Short mmCIF file of C-alpha atoms in Angstrom, two decimals:
data_model
loop_
_atom_site.label_atom_id
_atom_site.label_comp_id
_atom_site.label_asym_id
_atom_site.label_seq_id
_atom_site.Cartn_x
_atom_site.Cartn_y
_atom_site.Cartn_z
CA MET A 1 71.01 -12.04 61.46
CA ARG A 2 72.12 -8.45 61.29
CA PHE A 3 71.09 -6.12 64.13
CA ALA A 4 71.57 -2.37 64.20
CA LEU A 5 69.92 0.40 66.31
CA SER A 6 67.22 2.49 64.62
CA PRO A 7 67.72 6.09 63.80
CA GLU A 8 65.46 6.96 66.74
CA GLN A 9 67.33 4.87 69.19
CA ILE A 10 70.61 6.41 67.92
CA ASP A 11 69.09 9.88 68.29
CA PHE A 12 67.77 8.90 71.79
CA ALA A 13 71.38 7.91 73.01
CA ALA A 14 72.65 10.97 71.75
CA SER A 15 70.09 13.03 73.51
CA VAL A 16 70.80 11.24 76.88
CA ARG A 17 74.42 11.55 76.46
CA LYS A 18 74.18 15.48 75.85
CA LEU A 19 71.76 15.62 78.84
CA LEU A 20 74.39 13.79 81.10
CA ASP A 21 77.37 15.70 79.82
CA ALA A 22 75.74 19.00 80.47
CA GLY A 23 74.63 17.94 84.08
CA ARG A 24 78.16 17.85 85.55
CA THR A 25 77.74 14.41 86.48
CA PRO A 26 81.18 14.03 88.26
CA THR A 27 80.22 16.79 90.65
CA ALA A 28 76.81 15.03 91.34
CA VAL A 29 78.56 11.66 91.94
CA ARG A 30 80.97 13.36 94.55
CA ALA A 31 78.00 14.99 96.30
CA TRP A 32 76.07 11.71 96.45
CA ALA A 33 79.17 10.11 98.02
CA SER A 34 79.33 12.65 100.58
CA GLY A 35 75.80 12.42 101.39
CA ASP A 36 74.23 15.19 99.43
CA SER A 37 71.72 13.79 97.03
CA ARG A 38 70.34 17.05 95.68
CA PRO A 39 72.57 17.34 92.44
CA GLY A 40 72.16 13.67 91.77
CA ARG A 41 68.34 14.03 92.15
CA ALA A 42 68.27 17.07 90.06
CA LEU A 43 69.95 15.07 87.31
CA ILE A 44 67.79 12.13 87.87
CA GLN A 45 64.83 14.42 87.48
CA GLN A 46 66.15 15.51 84.15
CA LEU A 47 66.62 11.97 82.95
CA ALA A 48 62.90 11.31 83.91
CA GLY A 49 62.04 14.39 81.79
CA SER A 50 63.56 12.77 78.73
CA GLY A 51 61.70 9.54 79.49
CA VAL A 52 64.55 7.34 80.56
CA LEU A 53 62.84 6.37 84.01
CA GLY A 54 59.65 5.61 82.36
CA LEU A 55 61.04 3.36 79.59
CA ALA A 56 59.91 -0.10 81.30
CA VAL A 57 56.79 1.36 82.70
CA ASP A 58 53.58 0.85 80.87
CA GLU A 59 51.76 3.82 79.43
CA ALA A 60 48.76 3.10 81.86
CA HIS A 61 51.18 3.88 84.78
CA GLY A 62 52.54 7.06 83.08
CA GLY A 63 55.48 5.45 81.32
CA VAL A 64 56.64 4.83 77.80
CA GLY A 65 56.15 1.18 77.50
CA ALA A 66 59.42 0.85 75.42
CA ASP A 67 61.18 -2.59 74.67
CA PRO A 68 64.34 -3.75 76.39
CA ILE A 69 66.59 -2.49 73.64
CA ASP A 70 65.62 0.98 74.53
CA LEU A 71 66.41 0.35 78.02
CA VAL A 72 69.91 -0.89 77.15
CA VAL A 73 70.39 2.11 74.98
CA ALA A 74 69.62 4.49 77.82
CA PHE A 75 71.65 2.51 80.46
CA VAL A 76 74.83 2.31 78.24
CA GLU A 77 74.76 6.17 78.41
CA ILE A 78 74.11 6.28 82.11
CA GLY A 79 77.10 3.98 82.57
CA ARG A 80 79.25 6.21 80.32
CA SER A 81 78.43 9.12 82.60
CA ALA A 82 78.78 7.27 85.93
CA ALA A 83 75.41 8.72 86.93
CA PRO A 84 74.49 8.15 90.63
CA GLY A 85 71.63 6.77 92.24
CA PRO A 86 69.47 3.47 92.17
CA LEU A 87 68.70 3.92 88.63
CA VAL A 88 68.63 0.29 87.68
CA GLU A 89 66.21 -0.41 90.56
CA THR A 90 63.99 2.63 89.76
CA ALA A 91 63.91 2.39 85.92
CA ALA A 92 64.34 -1.27 85.38
CA ALA A 93 63.78 -3.83 87.97
CA ILE A 94 60.95 -2.33 90.05
CA PRO A 95 58.77 -1.43 87.10
CA VAL A 96 59.09 -5.10 85.73
CA LEU A 97 58.53 -6.68 89.10
CA LEU A 98 55.27 -4.66 89.93
CA GLN A 99 53.92 -4.98 86.51
CA SER A 100 54.35 -8.88 86.56
CA LEU A 101 52.25 -9.21 89.72
CA SER A 102 48.60 -10.55 89.64
CA ASP A 103 47.40 -7.43 91.65
CA SER A 104 48.04 -4.23 90.06
CA ALA A 105 47.49 -2.18 93.21
CA ALA A 106 51.26 -1.87 93.95
CA ALA A 107 52.14 -0.80 90.28
CA GLU A 108 49.32 2.01 90.61
CA ARG A 109 50.78 3.01 93.80
CA TRP A 110 54.29 3.55 92.97
CA LEU A 111 55.17 3.45 89.37
CA PRO A 112 53.72 6.90 88.24
CA GLY A 113 56.08 8.63 90.74
CA LEU A 114 59.10 6.47 89.65
CA ALA A 115 58.46 7.17 85.97
CA GLU A 116 58.17 10.99 86.71
CA GLY A 117 61.44 11.13 88.67
CA THR A 118 59.50 12.49 91.80
CA ALA A 119 60.33 9.15 93.70
CA LEU A 120 63.08 6.89 93.64
CA GLY A 121 63.02 3.11 94.49
CA THR A 122 65.35 0.30 95.53
CA VAL A 123 64.91 -3.39 95.71
CA ALA A 124 66.71 -6.34 97.43
CA PHE A 125 66.50 -9.96 96.48
CA ALA A 126 66.76 -12.42 99.39
CA THR A 127 69.15 -15.43 98.53
CA PRO A 128 69.74 -18.54 100.93
CA GLY A 129 72.68 -17.88 103.28
CA THR A 130 73.05 -14.25 102.67
CA ASP A 131 71.39 -11.11 104.11
CA PRO A 132 69.42 -8.94 101.53
CA VAL A 133 71.03 -5.78 100.61
CA ALA A 134 69.58 -2.75 99.02
CA LEU A 135 71.35 0.20 97.20
CA ASP A 136 70.74 3.65 98.30
CA ALA A 137 67.94 2.75 100.69
CA ASP A 138 68.79 5.93 102.66
CA VAL A 139 67.46 8.22 99.83
CA ALA A 140 64.83 5.85 98.25
CA ASP A 141 61.15 6.75 98.61
CA VAL A 142 60.16 3.10 98.28
CA THR A 143 62.11 0.02 99.17
CA LEU A 144 61.04 -3.52 98.32
CA LEU A 145 62.24 -6.90 99.20
CA VAL A 146 61.67 -9.82 97.18
CA ASP A 147 61.86 -13.23 99.21
CA GLY A 148 60.68 -16.23 97.40
CA ALA A 149 57.05 -15.98 96.43
CA GLN A 150 56.61 -12.87 98.58
CA VAL A 151 57.17 -9.13 98.09
CA PHE A 152 57.58 -6.82 101.02
CA LEU A 153 57.96 -3.13 101.71
CA ALA A 154 61.15 -2.92 103.78
CA GLU A 155 63.11 -0.45 105.83
CA ARG A 156 66.81 0.04 105.85
CA GLY A 157 69.05 -1.42 108.50
CA GLU A 158 72.80 -1.09 109.01
CA SER A 159 75.13 0.52 106.42
CA ILE A 160 77.34 -1.86 104.45
CA ARG A 161 80.79 -0.62 102.96
CA SER A 162 81.08 -0.53 99.35
CA VAL A 163 84.03 -0.27 97.24
CA ASP A 164 82.29 2.76 95.27
CA PRO A 165 81.54 5.56 97.76
CA ALA A 166 78.65 6.69 95.61
CA ARG A 167 76.98 3.16 96.03
CA LYS A 168 75.79 3.12 99.57
CA LEU A 169 74.44 -0.31 100.57
CA PHE A 170 72.21 -1.15 103.30
CA GLY A 171 70.73 -4.28 104.92
CA VAL A 172 66.98 -4.36 104.71
CA THR A 173 64.19 -5.97 106.85
CA ALA A 174 60.57 -6.53 105.66
CA THR A 175 57.78 -4.40 107.16
CA GLU A 176 54.68 -4.75 105.05
CA LEU A 177 53.45 -7.56 102.80
CA VAL A 178 52.99 -6.15 99.09
CA ALA A 179 52.21 -9.52 97.24
CA ASN A 180 52.08 -13.20 98.04
CA ASP A 181 50.94 -15.15 94.96
CA ASP A 182 52.25 -17.75 92.50
CA ARG A 183 53.39 -15.21 90.10
CA VAL A 184 55.75 -13.53 92.42
CA LEU A 185 58.46 -16.15 91.66
CA GLU A 186 58.48 -15.43 87.88
CA ALA A 187 57.98 -11.71 88.57
CA GLY A 188 61.12 -11.68 90.85
CA ALA A 189 63.12 -13.59 88.26
CA LEU A 190 62.18 -11.46 85.42
CA ALA A 191 62.99 -8.36 87.56
CA PHE A 192 66.40 -9.57 88.56
CA ASP A 193 67.26 -10.32 84.90
CA THR A 194 66.13 -6.97 83.77
CA GLY A 195 68.12 -5.34 86.43
CA ALA A 196 71.17 -7.39 85.59
CA LEU A 197 70.71 -6.59 81.82
CA ALA A 198 70.71 -2.80 82.83
CA ALA A 199 73.75 -3.17 84.96
CA ALA A 200 75.53 -4.93 82.05
CA ALA A 201 74.59 -2.00 79.85
CA GLN A 202 76.09 0.40 82.42
CA LEU A 203 79.34 -1.66 82.47
CA LEU A 204 79.60 -1.40 78.74
CA GLY A 205 79.08 2.21 78.87
CA ALA A 206 81.58 2.61 81.72
CA GLY A 207 84.00 0.65 79.59
CA ARG A 208 83.56 2.81 76.64
CA ALA A 209 84.18 5.96 78.79
CA LEU A 210 87.39 4.50 80.39
CA LEU A 211 88.59 3.67 76.75
CA HIS A 212 88.02 7.15 75.64
CA ALA A 213 89.59 8.62 78.82
CA ALA A 214 92.76 6.39 78.35
CA THR A 215 93.07 7.17 74.66
CA GLU A 216 92.79 10.95 75.14
CA TYR A 217 95.28 10.90 78.13
CA ALA A 218 97.69 8.73 75.82
CA LYS A 219 97.67 11.53 73.16
CA GLN A 220 98.69 14.03 75.75
CA ARG A 221 101.14 12.43 78.05
CA LYS A 222 104.60 12.42 76.69
CA GLN A 223 107.69 10.16 77.54
CA PHE A 224 110.87 10.31 75.67
CA GLY A 225 109.74 13.25 73.69
CA LYS A 226 106.69 11.93 72.10
CA PRO A 227 103.03 11.02 73.31
CA ILE A 228 102.82 7.58 74.89
CA GLY A 229 99.90 6.84 72.43
CA GLU A 230 102.57 6.43 69.78
CA PHE A 231 104.21 3.45 71.57
CA GLN A 232 103.15 0.12 70.23
CA ALA A 233 102.68 -1.42 73.59
CA VAL A 234 100.15 1.20 74.60
CA LYS A 235 98.44 0.93 71.16
CA GLN A 236 97.92 -2.73 71.44
CA LYS A 237 96.57 -2.55 75.19
CA LEU A 238 94.06 -0.07 73.99
CA ALA A 239 93.23 -2.07 71.03
CA ASP A 240 92.53 -5.11 73.19
CA VAL A 241 90.16 -3.06 75.33
CA LEU A 242 88.30 -1.87 72.08
CA ILE A 243 88.00 -5.44 70.92
CA GLY A 244 86.66 -6.60 74.14
CA LEU A 245 84.00 -3.98 74.24
CA ASP A 246 82.93 -4.45 70.72
CA LEU A 247 82.69 -8.29 71.29
CA ALA A 248 80.63 -7.91 74.44
CA GLU A 249 78.14 -5.37 72.72
CA PRO A 250 76.31 -8.14 70.57
CA LEU A 251 75.88 -10.25 73.62
CA LEU A 252 74.25 -7.29 75.53
CA TYR A 253 71.76 -6.71 72.56
CA ARG A 254 71.11 -10.33 72.06
CA ALA A 255 69.90 -10.54 75.89
CA ALA A 256 67.86 -7.53 75.33
CA LEU A 257 66.12 -9.16 72.16
CA THR A 258 65.62 -12.55 74.08
CA MET A 259 64.03 -11.21 77.26
CA GLY A 260 60.72 -12.95 76.45
CA GLU A 261 62.41 -16.08 75.38
CA PRO A 262 63.26 -19.38 77.20
CA THR A 263 66.93 -18.53 76.82
CA ARG A 264 66.61 -15.23 78.83
CA GLY A 265 68.65 -16.17 81.78
CA ARG A 266 71.42 -17.71 80.00
CA ASP A 267 71.63 -14.79 77.52
CA VAL A 268 71.48 -12.19 80.24
CA SER A 269 74.27 -13.97 82.30
CA ALA A 270 76.37 -14.11 79.00
CA ALA A 271 75.92 -10.49 78.68
CA VAL A 272 76.78 -9.58 82.28
CA LEU A 273 79.93 -11.70 82.08
CA ALA A 274 81.18 -10.26 78.83
CA CYS A 275 80.43 -6.53 79.70
CA GLY A 276 81.91 -6.92 83.10
CA ASP A 277 85.10 -8.68 81.86
CA ALA A 278 85.37 -5.96 78.97
CA ALA A 279 84.94 -3.12 81.60
CA HIS A 280 87.25 -4.60 83.91
CA THR A 281 89.95 -4.80 81.22
CA ALA A 282 89.14 -1.31 80.27
CA ALA A 283 89.59 -0.04 83.89
CA ARG A 284 93.00 -1.91 84.30
CA ALA A 285 94.28 -0.36 80.96
CA ALA A 286 93.15 3.04 81.85
CA LEU A 287 94.79 3.02 85.14
CA GLN A 288 98.07 1.76 83.66
CA VAL A 289 98.04 4.42 80.90
CA HIS A 290 97.27 7.30 83.45
CA GLY A 291 99.92 6.01 86.02
CA ALA A 292 100.00 7.29 89.57
CA ILE A 293 97.41 10.07 88.69
CA GLY A 294 94.82 7.39 87.96
CA TYR A 295 94.92 6.12 91.85
CA THR A 296 93.89 9.54 93.26
CA ALA A 297 90.28 10.08 94.42
CA GLU A 298 90.51 13.65 93.22
CA TYR A 299 90.85 12.44 89.48
CA ASP A 300 87.76 11.81 87.68
CA LEU A 301 88.94 8.43 86.49
CA SER A 302 88.49 7.15 89.98
CA LEU A 303 84.70 7.44 89.50
CA TRP A 304 84.45 5.02 86.84
CA LEU A 305 87.25 2.61 88.18
CA THR A 306 85.11 2.11 91.52
CA LYS A 307 81.82 2.01 89.67
CA VAL A 308 83.18 -0.91 87.38
CA THR A 309 84.47 -2.84 90.30
CA ALA A 310 81.08 -2.58 92.33
CA LEU A 311 78.88 -3.22 89.27
CA ARG A 312 80.59 -6.40 88.30
CA ALA A 313 79.19 -8.16 91.28
CA ALA A 314 75.98 -5.95 92.09
CA TRP A 315 73.59 -8.12 90.06
CA GLY A 316 75.09 -11.66 90.69
CA THR A 317 78.74 -12.50 91.12
CA PRO A 318 80.65 -13.77 87.91
CA ASP A 319 80.46 -17.26 89.48
CA LEU A 320 76.78 -17.20 89.64
CA HIS A 321 76.40 -16.20 86.02
CA ARG A 322 78.83 -18.84 84.94
CA ALA A 323 76.78 -21.37 86.79
CA ARG A 324 73.72 -20.14 85.25
CA ILE A 325 75.05 -20.49 81.64
CA ALA A 326 76.56 -24.01 82.36
CA ARG A 327 73.26 -25.19 83.86
CA ALA A 328 71.24 -23.71 80.80
CA LEU A 329 73.59 -25.52 78.32
CA ARG A 330 73.42 -28.73 80.17
CA ASP A 331 69.59 -28.57 80.16
CA GLU A 332 69.58 -27.78 76.45
CA ALA A 333 71.93 -30.73 75.79
CA VAL A 334 69.77 -33.13 77.69
CA ARG A 335 66.68 -31.76 75.86
CA ASP A 336 68.53 -32.26 72.43
CA ARG A 337 69.50 -35.85 73.20
CA ALA A 338 65.88 -36.57 74.34
CA ILE A 339 64.47 -35.29 71.05
CA ARG A 340 67.12 -37.34 69.10
CA GLY A 341 66.31 -40.39 71.09
CA THR A 342 62.41 -40.19 70.17
CA ALA A 343 63.09 -39.17 66.53
#
């Protein structure tokens, strides 16, 4: 099957990229890391004005009601810019979670503000053996906790150190029951997969940005009287990065296309792993090409290096996603054998 973005989606991606490029995103990221969220929220408000925050929100709640492909298109550009804030949670995970519940009261309560950019949301997922953690709970207007078949409003607790200074993590505790019914389990699973899909798109975009930065620097930095980009070893390294990113991209869009299919979990995990590995390879190559300057916090490259490192495990560790893929493939093999046995 041949897949390609529509002209409208290509234009949408270009408009989001232009908005983020004009928004002095590195300045906003550094301000966010220092505790000043005003530049970041102004940038997020502009994203809301372009429809990004309402992509997963139904029209009945003031959103666009777009499909997952459009969400991926937007988050690739968000990752390319390293934009700060709980954007995955606000624009992807929470809308899907609330709209999948039996009672629409919570969606009516919060989704219009999230779609308009006047409010930010974050969400934590409780898992056995670990404490729930939410991103940017200090600036979020609504913090939710998904714990099995229940959804709670939550309040932030102690700060947790993150490798990315612009990603502030907090422990959370439940304060008010929002939903408790048999649809919460599936709603939570779908919200998690949607968040993981958006995070994978961010990783792919960040990898593209790192490749571009490394390529441009390789054209300028000289050794032995010529640009290092003319050396075969550097060319090969950057070519490997490009191949990795290009191979990850189809898995990302396949996952977006199958969000409503039984293979959703497997496909999302495959996208997260592929995009995470490709972005990690891009980060290592960019750091090697830049040399010592790439290690400095003052140099913009560091914003993408730390973002990629944090995002790779933000929506499930690589081991978790490998286990999901293995489990899905095993279950498919069992079903196939059962079908052949009854044929």
